[in-house]
Amino acid sequence: MERGRMSRATGSRPSDLPMRVQDSNRMSMVYTTPQSKFGKLSIPKPQSGTSERRTSFFGARTSGAGMPRNSTMSGFGGTEKIKDARPLHDKSFVQQCIRQLHEFLTEQGYPGTLSSKTLQSPSTKEFVKMFEFIYRQLDPTFEMPNSKVEEEIPAILKALRYPFVLSKCSMYSVGAPHTWPQALGALMWLIDSVKINWSLNKQDLLFSDFCEDSDSIEEGAEYNKLFLDYTAETYSKFMQGDDTFEDEDETFLTKLKRLYNVDEALLASMEEKHRILSKEVEQLEKESQTDRLMTKRMEKVKLQADLKKLQSYRSSLETFKANLENKASELSDELETTVSHLETLKHERNELQHLLQNQKFTPADVERINREKRELQQTISSLSKSLEDAEQHKWNEEIAFAKMKEKAELKLAEYHKLARKLKLIPLSAENACGHDFEIRPFECGPGSMVQHKTQIQMLLRKLISDVEEDNSRLTNTKLSLEESCEQVNSNIMDKSNDMKQLREQIRKLDERLDCDMQELAREEQDWAVEMESVENHRKLLEKKVNYGYDEAVQQLKAAQQQYHLVLQETNEERRTVANNLASVFTTAANHLSITEKCLEDLHSRVQRVCSKAVEEDEAAVQKLRETLKNFVSKANNL
């Protein structure tokens, strides 16, 4: 708790923005009324006409690092634009800002959908939603208008004293690479303003309530004195041109440690614990980056693909098995017929041998047999020649089939290569839509092959028709966009003419603004004198309040000491006169009643004095508050 108070009081930089932006934020928030004392923080909304002209002299600070600031208000004068020193075109810096924006929106409960891809190049609608959500942290009653949003957002940033220019043209294409870094820088500056507003709302910089509990040292006079001295020293250095206050910060930290009795050893041990816990958190974040669920899902997809392959292989094996069984049954039938035919041939051979042994051949039979033998030999030679021709024809057919198969495999490989380029293969490809476009010619039979080919052709024709429809739709869109581009170009020419007229008007308004600035500078000197008198009066009232409070505390301590002395004397008298109870009891009772009456009178008198001093202090503080309110209202009216 003590360390948090010290870090909050030292005014450490809440972000990695450049030092000039930090200083302008700090200067703009010093004059903001704390919420805990004067109600809700008032955030200026964009106005038109005279209101914008009145607040324009609080513009960006243009003094250099070594140039002194002349006064409180003159440091914000001038019309020179400040060059943005943030590396908005550095990709690493832009990614860091995107992560900080995502963390802030997530922590504060952003109602819309958030993702790193969306924040890389958001649309204008999403940017307006994020801006409205962040700005509502400053003003919960804010409502973004439905029209002219591109003019409203730059006006709001200008009213919030944003030191850089965010053009209206950039609002038409926020997600473009050349405009998104500037818009992201504006959002980060707005987030830093929200954080500064929160830190100021959590503590009272001025006008602490004296009637509250005085046990809190941070709300007491010592803390206020230290903080006001530190603020005065750093502000004087800032007006002289310094941007760093290391010596003042170190001195202020030393005084705070002495005031709060800070234990350095305890702080060192807490830092060591914080370092160890930070390492553990980084390790856990690194471990959480590997998504186990995604890994398991990928493994599941691979296993499902393997399962489908195994099922298809099993079905092909079953088909092959059925074919083999059919062939085996056919071969068994042929074997049975062949065996039966062999038996008949053996039987005929035995009969012929029996006939040959029993009969005698005549010359005519021998000649007939020789003739039949020659005929059979001629038949055998013709059949053998036919067999050779058939084998040669078979070999030629097999060679032609192998060539056709090779050509088919080449065409199939080209088809698969083209399908992979078109993201049609595998089944989980982008353009597959759950259909299997892969052709497997040797896994299924010829009938299923034809059916699969027909199915793929139908799907490809449907895909080609869809692509042609998309092409025609995109062509129509392109034509409409070209017409819109021509119309926009004509509008740009019109707007350029309007810009020339507006520049002439701006030049006239600048001349009028210079006159108003001179008049406001004279009024500013009068305000500074009046502010100095109010500050002196406040210090005088604070001194009187502290003096009256110290005097009342001293009187109260004296009364308590007197009460303790009287009580001690009474106890001693009671112990000494214990033997004579009746007479001593009466005397002690009378003495006690007299003493209590005196104490009551003294207590009532002290209470009257305290209440009178507190009433006077409250009246003085109330008068000072009214004076400050009148001064602020006059400043706002001017």
XYZ file of C-alpha atoms in Angstrom:
638
model
C 0.000 0.000 0.000
C 2.785 2.449 0.973
C 4.766 1.607 -2.126
C 1.663 2.189 -4.290
C 1.199 5.620 -2.706
C 4.820 6.550 -3.340
C 4.706 5.402 -6.964
C 1.478 7.322 -7.477
C 2.862 10.479 -5.883
C 6.123 10.499 -7.830
C 4.237 10.997 -11.087
C 5.857 8.150 -13.017
C 5.090 7.917 -16.737
C 2.174 5.501 -17.345
C 3.098 4.542 -20.913
C 5.863 4.483 -23.533
C 4.673 7.631 -25.333
C 7.193 10.412 -26.052
C 8.079 12.809 -23.276
C 6.455 15.834 -24.925
C 3.085 14.118 -25.098
C 3.384 13.147 -21.458
C 4.121 16.730 -20.428
C 1.199 18.135 -22.362
C -1.088 15.558 -20.731
C 0.245 16.449 -17.312
C -0.184 20.195 -17.888
C -3.707 19.756 -19.219
C -4.767 17.607 -16.251
C -3.315 19.918 -13.530
C -6.160 22.375 -14.037
C -8.817 19.660 -13.886
C -11.074 19.719 -10.808
C -10.770 16.504 -8.713
C -13.923 14.394 -8.763
C -13.906 13.575 -5.049
C -14.253 17.273 -4.084
C -16.211 19.001 -6.832
C -18.262 16.201 -8.345
C -17.896 14.501 -11.717
C -14.931 15.299 -13.980
C -16.042 17.601 -16.788
C -14.613 16.653 -20.199
C -15.004 19.344 -22.880
C -17.018 18.213 -25.866
C -16.400 19.515 -29.393
C -18.230 22.727 -30.151
C -18.512 24.818 -33.234
C -18.248 28.530 -33.893
C -17.167 30.714 -31.029
C -16.561 27.921 -28.512
C -13.853 26.383 -30.696
C -12.310 29.810 -31.186
C -12.309 30.459 -27.454
C -10.444 27.282 -26.540
C -7.990 27.367 -29.439
C -5.314 29.257 -27.514
C -4.830 26.175 -25.296
C -3.288 24.434 -28.282
C -0.175 22.278 -28.474
C 2.907 23.460 -26.636
C 5.704 24.574 -28.992
C 8.524 25.497 -26.606
C 11.732 23.558 -27.104
C 13.581 21.433 -24.602
C 15.921 24.245 -23.566
C 13.550 27.247 -23.866
C 11.922 28.545 -20.663
C 8.150 28.881 -20.344
C 7.098 32.414 -19.597
C 3.807 31.732 -17.797
C 1.165 29.096 -17.136
C -0.952 29.909 -20.175
C 1.620 31.191 -22.662
C 3.221 27.750 -22.839
C 0.187 26.514 -24.763
C 0.055 29.324 -27.336
C 1.155 29.343 -30.942
C -0.064 27.681 -34.115
C 3.030 25.635 -35.010
C 2.371 21.897 -35.387
C 4.342 19.456 -33.218
C 6.087 16.663 -35.077
C 5.024 13.265 -33.773
C 8.153 11.642 -32.306
C 6.499 8.246 -31.839
C 7.733 5.508 -34.230
C 4.270 4.888 -35.655
C 5.696 3.371 -38.863
C 7.758 0.828 -36.914
C 6.000 -2.550 -37.136
C 7.203 -3.693 -33.687
C 5.930 -0.479 -32.061
C 2.574 -0.784 -33.865
C 2.222 -4.424 -32.719
C 3.029 -3.375 -29.135
C 0.344 -0.663 -29.289
C -2.154 -3.201 -30.700
C -1.435 -5.584 -27.794
C -1.899 -2.772 -25.252
C -5.166 -1.731 -26.945
C -6.421 -5.339 -26.917
C -5.534 -5.742 -23.219
C -7.247 -2.471 -22.253
C -10.453 -3.260 -24.167
C -10.545 -6.804 -22.771
C -9.993 -5.668 -19.166
C -12.682 -2.985 -19.383
C -15.266 -5.375 -20.899
C -15.503 -4.220 -24.515
C -18.901 -5.456 -25.805
C -17.794 -6.133 -29.392
C -15.731 -8.987 -30.824
C -11.962 -8.623 -30.532
C -9.179 -10.437 -32.346
C -5.614 -9.642 -33.341
C -6.574 -9.932 -37.038
C -9.354 -7.360 -36.610
C -7.044 -4.895 -34.858
C -4.455 -5.164 -37.655
C -6.711 -3.232 -40.071
C -10.132 -2.400 -38.561
C -12.968 -0.860 -40.489
C -14.271 2.634 -39.829
C -17.294 1.244 -37.988
C -15.132 -0.841 -35.631
C -12.800 2.129 -35.013
C -15.780 4.339 -34.114
C -17.046 1.688 -31.667
C -13.624 1.407 -29.969
C -13.263 5.211 -29.781
C -16.756 5.576 -28.314
C -16.069 2.853 -25.705
C -12.760 4.448 -24.613
C -14.215 7.979 -24.526
C -17.077 6.757 -22.327
C -14.466 5.940 -19.669
C -14.012 9.723 -19.441
C -17.640 10.761 -20.018
C -20.199 7.951 -19.380
C -23.018 10.107 -20.836
C -21.351 10.425 -24.239
C -23.306 9.206 -27.284
C -21.687 9.063 -30.733
C -23.879 10.748 -33.382
C -25.034 8.670 -36.325
C -23.968 11.197 -38.972
C -20.679 13.040 -39.689
C -18.578 10.716 -37.567
C -15.493 11.614 -39.616
C -15.853 15.217 -38.380
C -16.880 14.379 -34.810
C -13.828 12.290 -33.817
C -11.140 14.858 -34.867
C -13.167 17.569 -33.141
C -13.280 15.524 -29.899
C -9.520 14.909 -30.024
C -8.897 18.602 -30.628
C -11.131 19.495 -27.659
C -9.149 17.038 -25.510
C -5.930 18.919 -26.488
C -4.550 16.091 -28.618
C -1.179 17.540 -29.714
C -1.200 16.048 -33.220
C -3.518 16.376 -36.212
C -5.882 13.557 -37.227
C -7.391 14.537 -40.579
C -11.009 13.980 -41.521
C -10.011 12.196 -44.739
C -8.285 9.462 -42.741
C -11.634 8.590 -41.108
C -12.974 7.304 -44.451
C -10.319 4.541 -44.582
C -9.070 3.925 -41.045
C -7.772 0.416 -41.738
C -5.474 1.500 -44.589
C -1.731 0.937 -43.954
C -0.931 4.680 -44.207
C -3.741 5.871 -41.870
C -4.131 3.113 -39.260
C -0.855 3.929 -37.332
C -1.970 7.571 -36.794
C -5.451 6.449 -35.680
C -3.874 3.823 -33.384
C -1.618 6.506 -31.867
C -4.684 8.658 -31.150
C -6.392 5.696 -29.399
C -3.276 5.020 -27.283
C -3.114 8.708 -26.291
C -6.792 8.581 -25.322
C -6.161 5.421 -23.221
C -3.289 7.199 -21.412
C -5.606 10.136 -20.720
C -8.169 7.718 -19.244
C -5.509 6.167 -16.991
C -4.311 9.607 -15.829
C -7.912 10.572 -15.088
C -8.365 7.393 -13.020
C -5.179 8.053 -11.036
C -6.262 11.639 -10.328
C -9.711 10.508 -9.225
C -8.199 8.050 -6.737
C -6.307 10.760 -4.815
C -6.982 14.350 -3.718
C -4.273 16.655 -4.982
C -5.649 19.756 -3.206
C -8.238 20.760 -0.547
C -8.217 17.669 1.703
C -11.139 17.375 4.134
C -9.962 18.371 7.589
C -13.097 17.018 9.270
C -12.411 13.422 8.163
C -10.430 10.846 10.063
C -6.956 12.240 10.780
C -5.330 8.803 11.181
C -4.523 8.608 7.416
C -1.171 10.299 6.920
C -1.680 10.705 3.157
C -4.732 12.962 3.760
C -2.947 14.978 6.468
C -1.071 18.258 6.381
C 2.404 16.663 6.215
C 1.671 14.743 3.017
C 0.009 17.773 1.408
C 2.974 19.966 2.318
C 5.453 17.474 0.828
C 3.425 17.035 -2.334
C 2.881 20.783 -2.839
C 6.601 21.472 -2.344
C 7.471 18.744 -4.845
C 4.924 20.084 -7.342
C 6.203 23.645 -6.975
C 9.844 22.604 -7.487
C 9.146 20.401 -10.520
C 6.841 22.985 -12.076
C 9.439 25.722 -11.716
C 12.011 23.432 -13.387
C 9.457 22.617 -16.094
C 8.861 26.304 -16.779
C 12.632 26.686 -17.188
C 12.671 24.057 -19.929
C 13.519 20.818 -18.069
C 11.670 17.590 -18.858
C 13.239 15.236 -16.279
C 13.194 15.683 -12.496
C 15.359 12.852 -11.195
C 16.860 14.791 -8.257
C 13.449 16.069 -7.121
C 11.950 12.576 -7.480
C 14.744 11.068 -5.376
C 14.372 13.738 -2.676
C 10.586 13.303 -2.631
C 10.925 9.515 -2.348
C 13.368 9.894 0.549
C 10.965 12.202 2.423
C 8.035 9.878 1.777
C 10.013 6.884 3.037
C 10.904 8.802 6.161
C 7.259 9.869 6.595
C 5.787 6.361 6.122
C 8.649 4.468 7.868
C 9.353 2.349 4.787
C 11.259 -0.893 5.355
C 13.895 -1.241 2.602
C 14.501 -4.914 3.383
C 10.782 -5.639 3.024
C 10.707 -3.783 -0.293
C 13.716 -5.773 -1.542
C 12.090 -9.051 -0.545
C 8.831 -8.022 -2.234
C 10.747 -7.105 -5.422
C 12.471 -10.495 -5.365
C 9.076 -12.213 -4.954
C 7.673 -10.103 -7.809
C 10.597 -11.080 -10.052
C 10.126 -14.796 -9.246
C 6.365 -14.574 -9.874
C 6.979 -12.710 -13.159
C 9.283 -15.511 -14.326
C 6.652 -18.107 -13.400
C 3.970 -16.139 -15.271
C 6.188 -15.902 -18.385
C 6.876 -19.634 -18.219
C 3.156 -20.392 -17.878
C 2.377 -18.076 -20.811
C 4.970 -19.860 -22.960
C 3.480 -23.235 -22.006
C -0.050 -22.021 -22.725
C 0.953 -20.880 -26.211
C 1.040 -24.524 -27.393
C -2.601 -25.327 -27.915
C -3.095 -28.947 -26.856
C -6.644 -29.012 -28.097
C -5.558 -27.933 -31.575
C -2.817 -30.608 -31.564
C -5.309 -33.276 -30.567
C -7.718 -32.089 -33.260
C -4.985 -32.330 -35.892
C -4.135 -35.831 -34.662
C -7.821 -36.725 -34.815
C -8.054 -35.479 -38.429
C -4.956 -37.501 -39.376
C -6.318 -40.613 -37.666
C -9.670 -40.178 -39.418
C -7.864 -39.885 -42.770
C -5.847 -43.028 -41.970
C -9.067 -44.777 -40.947
C -10.695 -43.880 -44.267
C -7.646 -45.152 -46.149
C -7.702 -48.390 -44.156
C -11.427 -48.812 -44.796
C -10.935 -48.265 -48.530
C -7.998 -50.718 -48.509
C -10.126 -53.224 -46.579
C -12.958 -52.891 -49.106
C -10.474 -53.390 -51.980
C -9.093 -56.484 -50.192
C -12.601 -57.858 -49.713
C -13.319 -57.306 -53.427
C -10.039 -58.997 -54.347
C -10.881 -61.871 -51.984
C -14.312 -62.290 -53.588
C -12.702 -62.332 -57.040
C -10.197 -64.942 -55.882
C -12.994 -67.063 -54.400
C -14.922 -66.847 -57.667
C -11.804 -67.848 -59.609
C -11.124 -70.709 -57.160
C -14.702 -72.013 -57.560
C -14.403 -71.775 -61.354
C -11.040 -73.569 -61.247
C -12.473 -76.298 -58.993
C -15.348 -76.780 -61.443
C -12.912 -76.945 -64.336
C -10.785 -79.388 -62.351
C -13.804 -81.651 -61.737
C -14.787 -81.535 -65.422
C -11.168 -82.193 -66.424
C -10.931 -85.169 -64.037
C -14.168 -86.612 -65.367
C -12.961 -86.022 -68.947
C -9.643 -87.705 -68.065
C -11.504 -90.711 -66.714
C -13.524 -91.014 -69.925
C -10.346 -90.677 -71.996
C -8.663 -93.418 -69.947
C -11.700 -95.585 -70.417
C -11.666 -94.975 -74.184
C -7.920 -95.656 -74.310
C -8.406 -98.972 -72.531
C -11.157 -99.894 -74.964
C -9.009 -98.932 -77.934
C -6.052 -100.910 -76.605
C -8.384 -103.859 -76.115
C -9.616 -103.519 -79.669
C -6.050 -103.108 -80.944
C -4.981 -106.304 -79.234
C -7.994 -108.291 -80.417
C -8.209 -107.155 -84.063
C -5.849 -107.354 -86.989
C -5.093 -104.357 -89.242
C -5.489 -104.641 -93.008
C -3.383 -102.522 -95.439
C -6.386 -100.301 -96.003
C -6.615 -99.677 -92.230
C -2.918 -98.890 -92.061
C -3.213 -96.453 -94.954
C -6.255 -94.845 -93.376
C -4.441 -94.506 -90.048
C -1.402 -92.963 -91.738
C -3.629 -90.522 -93.571
C -5.373 -89.570 -90.354
C -1.978 -89.212 -88.724
C -0.818 -86.795 -91.437
C -4.042 -84.849 -91.144
C -3.594 -84.657 -87.399
C 0.001 -83.467 -87.809
C -1.118 -80.762 -90.223
C -3.845 -79.766 -87.781
C -1.296 -79.649 -84.930
C 1.119 -77.497 -86.995
C -1.682 -75.093 -88.007
C -2.899 -74.872 -84.402
C 0.658 -74.273 -83.118
C 1.071 -71.509 -85.704
C -2.272 -70.013 -84.651
C -1.104 -70.243 -81.011
C 2.113 -68.367 -81.844
C 0.128 -65.698 -83.697
C -2.248 -65.415 -80.747
C 0.676 -65.086 -78.293
C 2.289 -62.435 -80.503
C -1.030 -60.559 -80.705
C -1.377 -60.864 -76.919
C 2.123 -59.454 -76.422
C 1.374 -56.532 -78.736
C -1.886 -55.875 -76.906
C -0.084 -55.952 -73.539
C 2.521 -53.458 -74.826
C -0.231 -51.167 -76.112
C -2.091 -51.529 -72.809
C 1.076 -50.646 -70.845
C 1.560 -47.544 -73.018
C -2.079 -46.521 -72.556
C -1.777 -47.134 -68.826
C 1.364 -44.963 -68.659
C -0.389 -42.164 -70.565
C -3.410 -42.470 -68.270
C -1.167 -42.275 -65.185
C 0.554 -39.154 -66.590
C -2.812 -37.523 -67.284
C -4.005 -38.580 -63.828
C -0.863 -37.062 -62.232
C -1.453 -33.827 -64.164
C -5.081 -33.864 -63.014
C -4.034 -34.369 -59.367
C -1.384 -31.621 -59.649
C -3.917 -29.185 -61.123
C -6.489 -30.181 -58.475
C -3.962 -29.485 -55.687
C -3.221 -26.079 -57.194
C -6.957 -25.373 -57.283
C -7.237 -26.628 -53.632
C -9.608 -29.492 -54.563
C -7.436 -32.270 -53.063
C -7.437 -33.596 -50.332
C -10.925 -33.953 -48.903
C -10.336 -31.169 -46.321
C -9.088 -28.647 -48.925
C -10.518 -25.150 -49.171
C -12.456 -25.585 -52.447
C -13.319 -29.301 -52.010
C -16.507 -28.530 -50.017
C -16.407 -31.997 -48.489
C -16.208 -33.819 -51.881
C -13.505 -36.284 -52.880
C -11.977 -35.198 -56.228
C -9.113 -37.701 -56.110
C -9.213 -40.481 -58.784
C -8.030 -43.963 -57.722
C -8.115 -46.066 -60.930
C -6.720 -49.377 -59.607
C -8.552 -49.640 -56.290
C -12.082 -50.267 -57.585
C -13.590 -52.146 -60.497
C -14.296 -50.669 -63.945
C -17.980 -49.994 -63.178
C -17.226 -48.041 -60.008
C -14.447 -46.230 -61.909
C -16.913 -44.973 -64.515
C -19.377 -43.992 -61.799
C -16.635 -42.141 -59.860
C -15.521 -40.375 -63.043
C -19.094 -39.285 -63.791
C -19.530 -37.982 -60.230
C -16.257 -35.998 -60.404
C -17.232 -34.544 -63.790
C -20.574 -33.390 -62.384
C -18.864 -31.782 -59.376
C -16.267 -30.099 -61.619
C -18.990 -28.763 -63.938
C -20.830 -27.375 -60.911
C -17.606 -25.818 -59.593
C -16.868 -24.274 -63.026
C -20.370 -22.794 -63.147
C -19.930 -21.342 -59.637
C -16.565 -19.848 -60.620
C -18.082 -18.333 -63.770
C -20.923 -16.837 -61.699
C -18.414 -15.383 -59.221
C -16.342 -14.031 -62.105
C -19.353 -12.327 -63.656
C -20.392 -10.935 -60.269
C -16.874 -9.597 -59.635
C -16.813 -8.090 -63.137
C -20.071 -6.275 -62.412
C -18.666 -5.149 -59.067
C -15.507 -3.898 -60.792
C -17.580 -1.876 -63.260
C -19.659 -0.392 -60.439
C -16.482 0.453 -58.522
C -14.997 2.135 -61.587
C -18.150 4.230 -61.908
C -17.941 5.058 -58.188
C -14.263 5.985 -58.618
C -15.122 8.370 -61.446
C -17.848 9.897 -59.291
C -15.429 10.216 -56.349
C -12.869 11.914 -58.600
C -15.472 14.431 -59.676
C -16.401 14.958 -56.025
C -12.695 15.461 -55.212
C -12.477 18.201 -57.844
C -15.528 19.868 -56.316
C -14.079 19.528 -52.833
C -10.747 20.990 -53.982
C -12.585 24.087 -55.179
C -14.375 24.243 -51.853
C -11.002 23.849 -50.092
C -9.662 26.921 -51.858
C -12.593 28.943 -50.607
C -12.206 27.505 -47.114
C -8.489 28.361 -47.065
C -9.329 31.953 -47.873
C -11.849 31.948 -45.024
C -9.265 30.330 -42.724
C -6.756 33.065 -43.560
C -9.294 35.711 -42.591
C -10.125 33.817 -39.414
C -6.415 33.545 -38.561
C -6.065 37.304 -38.790
C -9.064 37.705 -36.540
C -7.623 35.054 -34.200
C -4.372 36.997 -33.838
C -6.309 40.023 -32.672
C -8.260 37.905 -30.211
C -5.039 36.303 -28.955
C -3.531 39.680 -28.159
C -6.661 40.623 -26.240
C -6.621 37.287 -24.408
C -2.945 37.770 -23.504
C -3.849 41.019 -21.747
C -6.703 39.294 -19.947
C -4.334 36.467 -19.021
C -2.068 38.852 -17.110
C -5.076 40.043 -15.107
C -6.003 36.408 -14.370
C -2.477 35.647 -13.205
C -2.574 38.549 -10.708
C -5.992 37.464 -9.450
C -4.816 33.824 -9.201
C -1.788 34.897 -7.149
C -4.005 36.816 -4.716
C -6.346 33.811 -4.399
C -3.364 31.528 -3.769
C -2.024 33.840 -1.035
C -5.456 33.962 0.573
C -5.667 30.155 0.454
C -2.256 29.782 2.114
C -3.283 32.243 4.823
C -6.504 30.313 5.483
C -4.616 27.028 5.561
C -2.124 28.478 8.063
C -4.962 29.706 10.319
C -6.730 26.344 10.141
C -3.550 24.474 11.073
C -2.857 26.880 13.941
C -6.402 26.532 15.368
C -6.322 22.763 15.027
C -2.934 22.486 16.818
C -4.156 24.761 19.631
C -7.321 22.668 20.119
C -5.244 19.448 20.186
C -2.928 20.915 22.843
C -5.891 21.953 25.036
C -7.382 18.483 24.677
C -4.090 16.855 25.690
C -3.824 19.167 28.736
C -7.369 18.269 29.811
C -6.596 14.548 29.435
C -3.407 14.882 31.493
C -5.301 16.774 34.201
C -7.991 14.106 34.197
C -5.403 11.331 34.616
C -3.723 13.208 37.513
C -7.040 13.686 39.312
C -7.956 10.049 38.785
C -4.561 8.926 40.158
C -4.951 11.124 43.253
C -8.463 9.737 43.832
C -7.205 6.156 43.685
C -4.398 6.915 46.122
C -6.824 8.529 48.575
C -9.092 5.465 48.323
C -6.241 3.122 49.272
C -5.026 5.303 52.178
C -8.455 5.744 53.859
C -9.602 2.113 53.601
C -9.942 1.716 57.438
C -12.374 4.625 57.821
C -14.808 3.597 55.041
C -17.891 5.591 55.976
C -16.404 9.025 56.407
C -13.746 8.597 53.677
C -16.334 7.208 51.215
C -18.537 10.292 51.755
C -15.558 12.604 51.332
C -14.317 10.717 48.246
C -17.825 10.700 46.703
C -18.150 14.453 47.168
C -14.669 14.996 45.831
C -15.396 12.723 42.813
C -18.640 14.536 42.006
C -16.866 17.894 42.143
C -14.075 16.557 39.951
C -16.478 15.113 37.372
C -18.357 18.398 37.233
C -15.123 20.275 36.598
C -14.136 17.818 33.909
C -17.517 18.120 32.263
C -17.237 21.877 32.245
C -13.722 21.660 30.838
C -14.785 19.085 28.198
C -17.759 21.189 27.101
C -15.550 24.260 26.891
C -12.942 22.405 24.787
C -15.672 20.980 22.531
C -17.119 24.466 21.982
C -13.714 25.801 21.053
C -13.072 22.907 18.621
C -16.478 23.166 16.980
C -16.070 26.929 16.616
C -12.639 26.505 15.005
C -13.928 23.789 12.641
C -16.915 25.969 11.631
C -14.617 28.889 10.898
C -12.342 26.624 8.855
C -15.291 25.163 6.902
C -16.625 28.654 6.192
C -13.195 29.750 4.934
C -12.815 26.637 2.770
C -16.343 27.041 1.387
C -15.619 30.681 0.569
C -12.395 29.643 -1.159
C -14.265 26.982 -3.135
C -16.858 29.519 -4.259
C -14.081 31.897 -5.285
C -12.381 29.131 -7.294
C -15.674 28.136 -8.919
C -16.333 31.756 -9.910
C -12.838 31.992 -11.311
C -13.254 28.760 -13.293
C -16.651 29.855 -14.617
C -15.167 33.211 -15.672
C -12.290 31.431 -17.391
C -14.689 29.101 -19.215
C -16.897 32.018 -20.269
C -13.906 33.848 -21.643
